[in-house]
PDB file of C-alpha atoms and ligand atoms in Angstrom:
ATOM      1  CA  MET A 924      -2.772 -44.569  70.934  1.00 47.00           C
ATOM      2  CA  THR A 925      -5.743 -46.551  69.355  1.00 56.00           C
ATOM      3  CA  SER A 926      -4.871 -49.194  67.077  1.00 61.00           C
ATOM      4  CA  GLU A 927      -7.311 -47.514  64.406  1.00 63.00           C
ATOM      5  CA  LEU A 928      -5.243 -44.231  64.981  1.00 51.00           C
ATOM      6  CA  CYS A 929      -1.676 -46.642  64.493  1.00 50.00           C
ATOM      7  CA  LEU A 930      -3.072 -47.718  61.119  1.00 53.00           C
ATOM      8  CA  ILE A 931      -4.258 -44.582  60.010  1.00 52.00           C
ATOM      9  CA  LEU A 932      -0.523 -43.259  60.513  1.00 48.00           C
ATOM     10  CA  LEU A 933       0.919 -46.303  59.154  1.00 50.00           C
ATOM     11  CA  LEU A 934      -1.231 -46.068  55.777  1.00 49.00           C
ATOM     12  CA  LEU A 935       0.088 -42.127  55.531  1.00 48.00           C
ATOM     13  CA  LEU A 936       3.896 -42.789  56.181  1.00 48.00           C
ATOM     14  CA  PRO A 937       4.453 -43.511  52.264  1.00 48.00           C
ATOM     15  CA  PHE A 938       2.946 -40.259  51.092  1.00 48.00           C
ATOM     16  CA  PRO A 939       5.784 -37.592  51.214  1.00 49.00           C
ATOM     17  CA  SER A 940       4.870 -33.854  52.157  1.00 50.00           C
ATOM     18  CA  HIS A 941       6.750 -30.994  50.483  1.00 55.00           C
ATOM     19  CA  SER A 942       6.905 -27.551  51.988  1.00 65.00           C
ATOM     20  CA  ALA A 943       7.729 -26.177  48.294  1.00 79.00           C
ATOM     21  CA  ASP A 944       7.950 -27.323  45.063  1.00 85.00           C
ATOM     22  CA  PRO A 945       9.374 -30.976  44.696  1.00 84.00           C
ATOM     23  CA  ASP A 946      13.175 -31.402  44.555  1.00 81.00           C
ATOM     24  CA  PRO A 947      14.467 -31.810  40.954  1.00 78.00           C
ATOM     25  CA  LEU A 948      15.824 -35.006  39.663  1.00 78.00           C
ATOM     26  CA  GLN A 949      18.433 -33.616  37.440  1.00 83.00           C
ATOM     27  CA  ASP A 950      21.230 -30.936  37.195  1.00 86.00           C
ATOM     28  CA  PHE A 951      18.507 -28.570  35.047  1.00 87.00           C
ATOM     29  CA  CYS A 952      15.364 -28.969  32.920  1.00 90.00           C
ATOM     30  CA  ILE A 953      14.914 -25.863  30.955  1.00 92.00           C
ATOM     31  CA  ALA A 954      11.303 -25.629  30.275  1.00 93.00           C
ATOM     32  CA  ASP A 955      10.071 -26.388  26.915  1.00 93.00           C
ATOM     33  CA  LEU A 956       7.075 -23.893  27.272  1.00 92.00           C
ATOM     34  CA  LYS A 957       5.707 -25.297  24.088  1.00 91.00           C
ATOM     35  CA  GLY A 958       5.810 -28.830  25.018  1.00 86.00           C
ATOM     36  CA  THR A 959       2.620 -30.725  24.609  1.00 81.00           C
ATOM     37  CA  ILE A 960       3.141 -32.872  27.481  1.00 77.00           C
ATOM     38  CA  SER A 961       1.254 -31.831  30.369  1.00 70.00           C
ATOM     39  CA  ALA A 962       3.018 -32.376  33.653  1.00 74.00           C
ATOM     40  CA  ASN A 963       3.474 -30.727  36.919  1.00 73.00           C
ATOM     41  CA  GLY A 964       5.945 -28.409  35.643  1.00 84.00           C
ATOM     42  CA  PHE A 965       7.031 -28.198  31.914  1.00 92.00           C
ATOM     43  CA  PRO A 966       8.977 -31.063  29.872  1.00 93.00           C
ATOM     44  CA  CYS A 967      12.637 -30.379  29.426  1.00 94.00           C
ATOM     45  CA  LYS A 968      14.214 -28.658  26.536  1.00 94.00           C
ATOM     46  CA  LEU A 969      16.784 -31.083  24.910  1.00 94.00           C
ATOM     47  CA  ALA A 970      19.787 -30.971  26.911  1.00 95.00           C
ATOM     48  CA  SER A 971      22.077 -30.458  23.747  1.00 96.00           C
ATOM     49  CA  ASN A 972      19.841 -27.297  22.729  1.00 96.00           C
ATOM     50  CA  VAL A 973      20.531 -25.750  26.139  1.00 97.00           C
ATOM     51  CA  THR A 974      22.811 -22.370  26.014  1.00 98.00           C
ATOM     52  CA  SER A 975      24.277 -20.054  28.400  1.00 98.00           C
ATOM     53  CA  ASP A 976      21.154 -17.664  27.961  1.00 98.00           C
ATOM     54  CA  ASP A 977      18.681 -20.532  29.479  1.00 98.00           C
ATOM     55  CA  PHE A 978      20.140 -19.823  32.957  1.00 98.00           C
ATOM     56  CA  PHE A 979      20.417 -16.039  32.945  1.00 98.00           C
ATOM     57  CA  PHE A 980      16.925 -13.411  32.708  1.00 98.00           C
ATOM     58  CA  ASP A 981      17.208  -9.565  32.616  1.00 98.00           C
ATOM     59  CA  GLY A 982      13.283  -9.173  32.569  1.00 98.00           C
ATOM     60  CA  LEU A 983      13.432  -7.677  36.352  1.00 98.00           C
ATOM     61  CA  SER A 984      15.987  -5.085  35.377  1.00 98.00           C
ATOM     62  CA  GLN A 985      13.275  -2.578  34.056  1.00 97.00           C
ATOM     63  CA  GLU A 986      11.103  -0.590  36.275  1.00 98.00           C
ATOM     64  CA  GLY A 987       7.269  -1.578  35.552  1.00 98.00           C
ATOM     65  CA  SER A 988       4.591   0.963  34.541  1.00 98.00           C
ATOM     66  CA  THR A 989       2.532   1.870  37.591  1.00 98.00           C
ATOM     67  CA  ASN A 990       0.342   4.197  35.687  1.00 98.00           C
ATOM     68  CA  ASN A 991      -2.550   1.952  36.423  1.00 96.00           C
ATOM     69  CA  SER A 992      -5.520   2.403  39.056  1.00 95.00           C
ATOM     70  CA  PHE A 993      -3.655   0.609  41.663  1.00 98.00           C
ATOM     71  CA  GLY A 994      -0.592   2.657  41.306  1.00 98.00           C
ATOM     72  CA  SER A 995       1.794  -0.644  41.151  1.00 98.00           C
ATOM     73  CA  SER A 996       3.411  -3.104  39.025  1.00 98.00           C
ATOM     74  CA  VAL A 997       4.427  -6.593  39.410  1.00 98.00           C
ATOM     75  CA  THR A 998       6.691  -7.952  36.961  1.00 98.00           C
ATOM     76  CA  GLN A 999       6.959 -11.865  37.464  1.00 98.00           C
ATOM     77  CA  GLY A1000      10.113 -13.686  37.466  1.00 98.00           C
ATOM     78  CA  ASN A1001       8.510 -17.127  37.254  1.00 97.00           C
ATOM     79  CA  VAL A1002       9.047 -20.187  34.827  1.00 96.00           C
ATOM     80  CA  LEU A1003       6.972 -18.943  32.426  1.00 96.00           C
ATOM     81  CA  ALA A1004       9.203 -15.824  31.900  1.00 98.00           C
ATOM     82  CA  PHE A1005      12.438 -17.479  33.000  1.00 98.00           C
ATOM     83  CA  PRO A1006      12.300 -21.438  31.791  1.00 97.00           C
ATOM     84  CA  GLY A1007      15.360 -22.053  33.371  1.00 97.00           C
ATOM     85  CA  LEU A1008      13.559 -21.976  36.821  1.00 97.00           C
ATOM     86  CA  ASN A1009      11.413 -25.032  35.797  1.00 95.00           C
ATOM     87  CA  THR A1010      11.535 -27.866  38.592  1.00 94.00           C
ATOM     88  CA  LEU A1011      13.903 -25.743  40.801  1.00 95.00           C
ATOM     89  CA  GLY A1012      11.278 -24.566  43.321  1.00 95.00           C
ATOM     90  CA  ILE A1013      12.411 -20.925  43.260  1.00 96.00           C
ATOM     91  CA  SER A1014      11.121 -17.468  41.513  1.00 98.00           C
ATOM     92  CA  MET A1015      11.271 -13.958  41.883  1.00 98.00           C
ATOM     93  CA  ASN A1016       9.028 -10.883  41.454  1.00 98.00           C
ATOM     94  CA  ARG A1017      10.040  -7.189  40.897  1.00 98.00           C
ATOM     95  CA  VAL A1018       7.401  -4.642  42.363  1.00 98.00           C
ATOM     96  CA  ASP A1019       7.380  -1.064  41.636  1.00 98.00           C
ATOM     97  CA  ILE A1020       4.806   1.138  43.622  1.00 98.00           C
ATOM     98  CA  ALA A1021       4.094   4.773  43.016  1.00 98.00           C
ATOM     99  CA  PRO A1022       3.647   7.062  45.927  1.00 98.00           C
ATOM    100  CA  GLY A1023       0.238   6.438  47.521  1.00 98.00           C
ATOM    101  CA  GLY A1024       0.008   3.207  45.016  1.00 98.00           C
ATOM    102  CA  LEU A1025      -0.903  -0.156  46.325  1.00 98.00           C
ATOM    103  CA  ASN A1026      -0.118  -3.773  45.523  1.00 98.00           C
ATOM    104  CA  PRO A1027      -3.507  -5.060  46.321  1.00 98.00           C
ATOM    105  CA  PRO A1028      -4.330  -7.762  48.648  1.00 98.00           C
ATOM    106  CA  HIS A1029      -3.354 -11.216  47.036  1.00 98.00           C
ATOM    107  CA  SER A1030      -2.124 -14.570  48.079  1.00 97.00           C
ATOM    108  CA  HIS A1031       0.035 -17.050  46.436  1.00 96.00           C
ATOM    109  CA  PRO A1032      -1.392 -20.409  46.709  1.00 94.00           C
ATOM    110  CA  ARG A1033       1.510 -22.524  45.895  1.00 94.00           C
ATOM    111  CA  ALA A1034       4.517 -20.474  47.901  1.00 96.00           C
ATOM    112  CA  THR A1035       5.774 -18.796  50.702  1.00 97.00           C
ATOM    113  CA  GLU A1036       7.027 -15.000  49.801  1.00 98.00           C
ATOM    114  CA  SER A1037      10.071 -13.182  51.172  1.00 98.00           C
ATOM    115  CA  GLY A1038      10.819  -9.641  50.087  1.00 98.00           C
ATOM    116  CA  ILE A1039      13.520  -7.138  50.392  1.00 98.00           C
ATOM    117  CA  VAL A1040      12.737  -3.346  50.225  1.00 98.00           C
ATOM    118  CA  VAL A1041      15.321  -1.655  47.855  1.00 98.00           C
ATOM    119  CA  GLN A1042      13.662   1.761  47.795  1.00 98.00           C
ATOM    120  CA  GLY A1043      11.014   3.800  49.422  1.00 98.00           C
ATOM    121  CA  LYS A1044       8.794   3.474  52.558  1.00 98.00           C
ATOM    122  CA  LEU A1045       6.276   0.916  52.858  1.00 98.00           C
ATOM    123  CA  LEU A1046       3.324  -0.572  55.007  1.00 98.00           C
ATOM    124  CA  VAL A1047       3.464  -4.267  54.383  1.00 98.00           C
ATOM    125  CA  GLY A1048       0.814  -6.124  55.843  1.00 98.00           C
ATOM    126  CA  LEU A1049      -0.693  -9.710  56.190  1.00 98.00           C
ATOM    127  CA  ILE A1050      -3.952 -11.250  57.377  1.00 98.00           C
ATOM    128  CA  THR A1051      -4.012 -14.679  58.982  1.00 96.00           C
ATOM    129  CA  THR A1052      -6.277 -17.719  58.576  1.00 96.00           C
ATOM    130  CA  GLY A1053      -7.731 -16.538  62.042  1.00 97.00           C
ATOM    131  CA  ASN A1054      -8.254 -12.897  60.341  1.00 97.00           C
ATOM    132  CA  VAL A1055      -5.514 -11.584  62.547  1.00 97.00           C
ATOM    133  CA  PHE A1056      -3.822  -8.318  60.858  1.00 98.00           C
ATOM    134  CA  TYR A1057       0.216  -8.075  61.166  1.00 98.00           C
ATOM    135  CA  SER A1058       1.894  -4.920  59.507  1.00 98.00           C
ATOM    136  CA  LYS A1059       5.188  -2.833  59.572  1.00 98.00           C
ATOM    137  CA  ASN A1060       6.225   0.478  57.979  1.00 98.00           C
ATOM    138  CA  LEU A1061       9.631  -0.907  55.931  1.00 98.00           C
ATOM    139  CA  THR A1062      12.465   1.028  54.356  1.00 98.00           C
ATOM    140  CA  ALA A1063      15.425   0.063  51.970  1.00 98.00           C
ATOM    141  CA  GLY A1064      17.397  -2.854  52.880  1.00 98.00           C
ATOM    142  CA  GLN A1065      14.619  -4.597  55.611  1.00 98.00           C
ATOM    143  CA  MET A1066      12.782  -7.964  54.876  1.00 98.00           C
ATOM    144  CA  PHE A1067       9.507  -9.444  55.070  1.00 98.00           C
ATOM    145  CA  VAL A1068       7.678 -12.759  54.796  1.00 98.00           C
ATOM    146  CA  ILE A1069       4.523 -13.922  53.736  1.00 98.00           C
ATOM    147  CA  PRO A1070       3.485 -17.379  54.889  1.00 96.00           C
ATOM    148  CA  ARG A1071       2.304 -19.424  52.075  1.00 96.00           C
ATOM    149  CA  GLY A1072      -1.465 -18.845  50.949  1.00 96.00           C
ATOM    150  CA  LEU A1073      -1.611 -15.856  53.362  1.00 97.00           C
ATOM    151  CA  VAL A1074      -3.335 -12.636  52.010  1.00 98.00           C
ATOM    152  CA  HIS A1075      -1.027  -9.793  52.043  1.00 98.00           C
ATOM    153  CA  PHE A1076      -0.276  -6.321  50.232  1.00 98.00           C
ATOM    154  CA  GLN A1077       2.227  -3.578  50.108  1.00 98.00           C
ATOM    155  CA  LEU A1078       1.356   0.084  50.412  1.00 98.00           C
ATOM    156  CA  ASN A1079       3.768   3.169  49.348  1.00 98.00           C
ATOM    157  CA  VAL A1080       3.369   5.470  52.171  1.00 98.00           C
ATOM    158  CA  GLY A1081       6.455   7.336  51.261  1.00 98.00           C
ATOM    159  CA  GLN A1082       6.933  10.400  49.205  1.00 98.00           C
ATOM    160  CA  GLU A1083       9.255   8.643  46.552  1.00 98.00           C
ATOM    161  CA  LYS A1084       8.909   5.577  44.291  1.00 98.00           C
ATOM    162  CA  ALA A1085       9.066   2.357  45.870  1.00 98.00           C
ATOM    163  CA  LEU A1086      10.809  -0.877  44.722  1.00 98.00           C
ATOM    164  CA  ILE A1087      10.753  -4.342  46.315  1.00 98.00           C
ATOM    165  CA  PHE A1088      12.277  -7.881  45.070  1.00 98.00           C
ATOM    166  CA  THR A1089      10.194 -10.458  46.097  1.00 98.00           C
ATOM    167  CA  ALA A1090      11.413 -14.579  46.177  1.00 98.00           C
ATOM    168  CA  PHE A1091       9.221 -17.747  46.450  1.00 98.00           C
ATOM    169  CA  ASN A1092       9.643 -21.230  46.885  1.00 96.00           C
ATOM    170  CA  SER A1093       7.849 -22.386  43.895  1.00 96.00           C
ATOM    171  CA  HIS A1094       8.665 -21.839  40.207  1.00 96.00           C
ATOM    172  CA  LEU A1095       5.339 -20.772  39.548  1.00 95.00           C
ATOM    173  CA  PRO A1096       3.704 -19.481  43.144  1.00 96.00           C
ATOM    174  CA  GLY A1097       0.388 -18.310  41.381  1.00 95.00           C
ATOM    175  CA  ALA A1098      -1.157 -15.419  42.534  1.00 97.00           C
ATOM    176  CA  VAL A1099      -5.058 -14.631  43.606  1.00 97.00           C
ATOM    177  CA  VAL A1100      -5.571 -11.016  43.571  1.00 98.00           C
ATOM    178  CA  LEU A1101      -8.578 -10.514  45.591  1.00 97.00           C
ATOM    179  CA  PRO A1102     -10.412  -7.605  43.810  1.00 96.00           C
ATOM    180  CA  LEU A1103      -9.876  -9.088  40.432  1.00 96.00           C
ATOM    181  CA  ASN A1104     -10.731 -12.678  41.659  1.00 96.00           C
ATOM    182  CA  LEU A1105     -13.863 -11.824  42.901  1.00 97.00           C
ATOM    183  CA  PHE A1106     -14.842  -8.867  40.790  1.00 96.00           C
ATOM    184  CA  ALA A1107     -13.226  -9.616  37.366  1.00 96.00           C
ATOM    185  CA  SER A1108     -13.556 -12.807  36.834  1.00 96.00           C
ATOM    186  CA  THR A1109     -14.311 -14.879  33.624  1.00 95.00           C
ATOM    187  CA  ALA A1110     -17.361 -15.570  33.859  1.00 95.00           C
ATOM    188  CA  SER A1111     -18.302 -13.172  36.639  1.00 95.00           C
ATOM    189  CA  VAL A1112     -19.340 -14.339  40.010  1.00 96.00           C
ATOM    190  CA  PRO A1113     -23.052 -13.987  40.344  1.00 97.00           C
ATOM    191  CA  ASP A1114     -24.201 -10.507  42.035  1.00 97.00           C
ATOM    192  CA  ASN A1115     -26.235 -12.092  44.370  1.00 97.00           C
ATOM    193  CA  VAL A1116     -23.351 -14.022  45.875  1.00 98.00           C
ATOM    194  CA  LEU A1117     -21.220 -10.520  46.194  1.00 98.00           C
ATOM    195  CA  THR A1118     -24.163  -8.809  47.454  1.00 98.00           C
ATOM    196  CA  LYS A1119     -24.619 -11.395  50.140  1.00 98.00           C
ATOM    197  CA  ALA A1120     -20.859 -12.168  50.959  1.00 97.00           C
ATOM    198  CA  PHE A1121     -20.106  -8.449  51.387  1.00 97.00           C
ATOM    199  CA  GLN A1122     -23.580  -7.535  52.874  1.00 98.00           C
ATOM    200  CA  VAL A1123     -24.252  -4.522  50.519  1.00 98.00           C
ATOM    201  CA  GLU A1124     -26.825  -3.444  47.738  1.00 98.00           C
ATOM    202  CA  GLN A1125     -26.403  -4.256  44.166  1.00 97.00           C
ATOM    203  CA  THR A1126     -25.254  -0.678  43.377  1.00 98.00           C
ATOM    204  CA  VAL A1127     -22.071  -0.939  45.418  1.00 97.00           C
ATOM    205  CA  ILE A1128     -21.310  -4.484  43.333  1.00 97.00           C
ATOM    206  CA  ASP A1129     -22.110  -2.734  40.001  1.00 96.00           C
ATOM    207  CA  GLU A1130     -19.706  -0.039  40.633  1.00 96.00           C
ATOM    208  CA  ILE A1131     -16.923  -2.354  42.124  1.00 96.00           C
ATOM    209  CA  LYS A1132     -17.195  -4.236  38.954  1.00 95.00           C
ATOM    210  CA  SER A1133     -17.270  -1.219  36.652  1.00 94.00           C
ATOM    211  CA  LYS A1134     -13.724  -0.370  38.021  1.00 93.00           C
ATOM    212  CA  PHE A1135     -12.549  -3.620  36.814  1.00 89.00           C
ATOM    213  CA  GLY A1136     -14.202  -3.265  33.532  1.00 78.00           C
ATOM    214  CA  GLY A1137     -17.369  -5.350  34.333  1.00 69.00           C
TER     215      GLY A1137
HETATM  216  C1  GLV B   9       4.534  -9.177  46.097  1.00 79.74           C
HETATM  217  O1  GLV B   9       3.619  -9.263  47.238  1.00 79.74           O
HETATM  218  C2  GLV B   9       4.613 -10.305  45.313  1.00 79.74           C
HETATM  219  O2  GLV B   9       3.871 -11.140  45.280  1.00 79.74           O
HETATM  220  O3  GLV B   9       5.748  -9.984  44.543  1.00 79.74           O
HETATM  221 MN1   MN B  10       2.873 -11.626  47.131  1.00 79.74          MN
END
């Protein structure tokens, strides 16, 4: 090994690398969502104000409405909905998908996702950074994993509604939903970027944008 390489490695050693949100330094830190301090996470609610309710969340118990153009609904159980998750490095979603419905291609910049099918039959697919597509049909009780940051989707290929619960190693995984990200952003991505990127005429971009209220 050259001495330059050794020096670079030595310089990098003090920097920790995390595979998920950093470990907490206290038992709990119920998020004070109204806190004014800006931090990587939220400031903690005063321990003396913490109650049992801070550790429980029933937001995933109700079926989400799939009466939309994708025929799907993602109910998020992240730190914004469930402040008790603050700094703990985990969260969950509930995904309801009507027959033929799709949880559209998206990625989570801050978390790996695992999921379990509770009801229905789904095609679960993911695409690697090398543009390799992996997929499988799953039914109740079967699990999947989506490595952090990779684009993925779930398509209901059955006759009945489908239900999945997903889990993340971040209290706020984030979601880049590709069709919305590219075609429904504020402000709009310039049309000439989209026509060039997708190698299509302006009319195609106009049509896609119109589907998303653009
Ligand atoms: C499913 O992919 C989810 O993000 O909950
Ligand atoms: Mn996902």
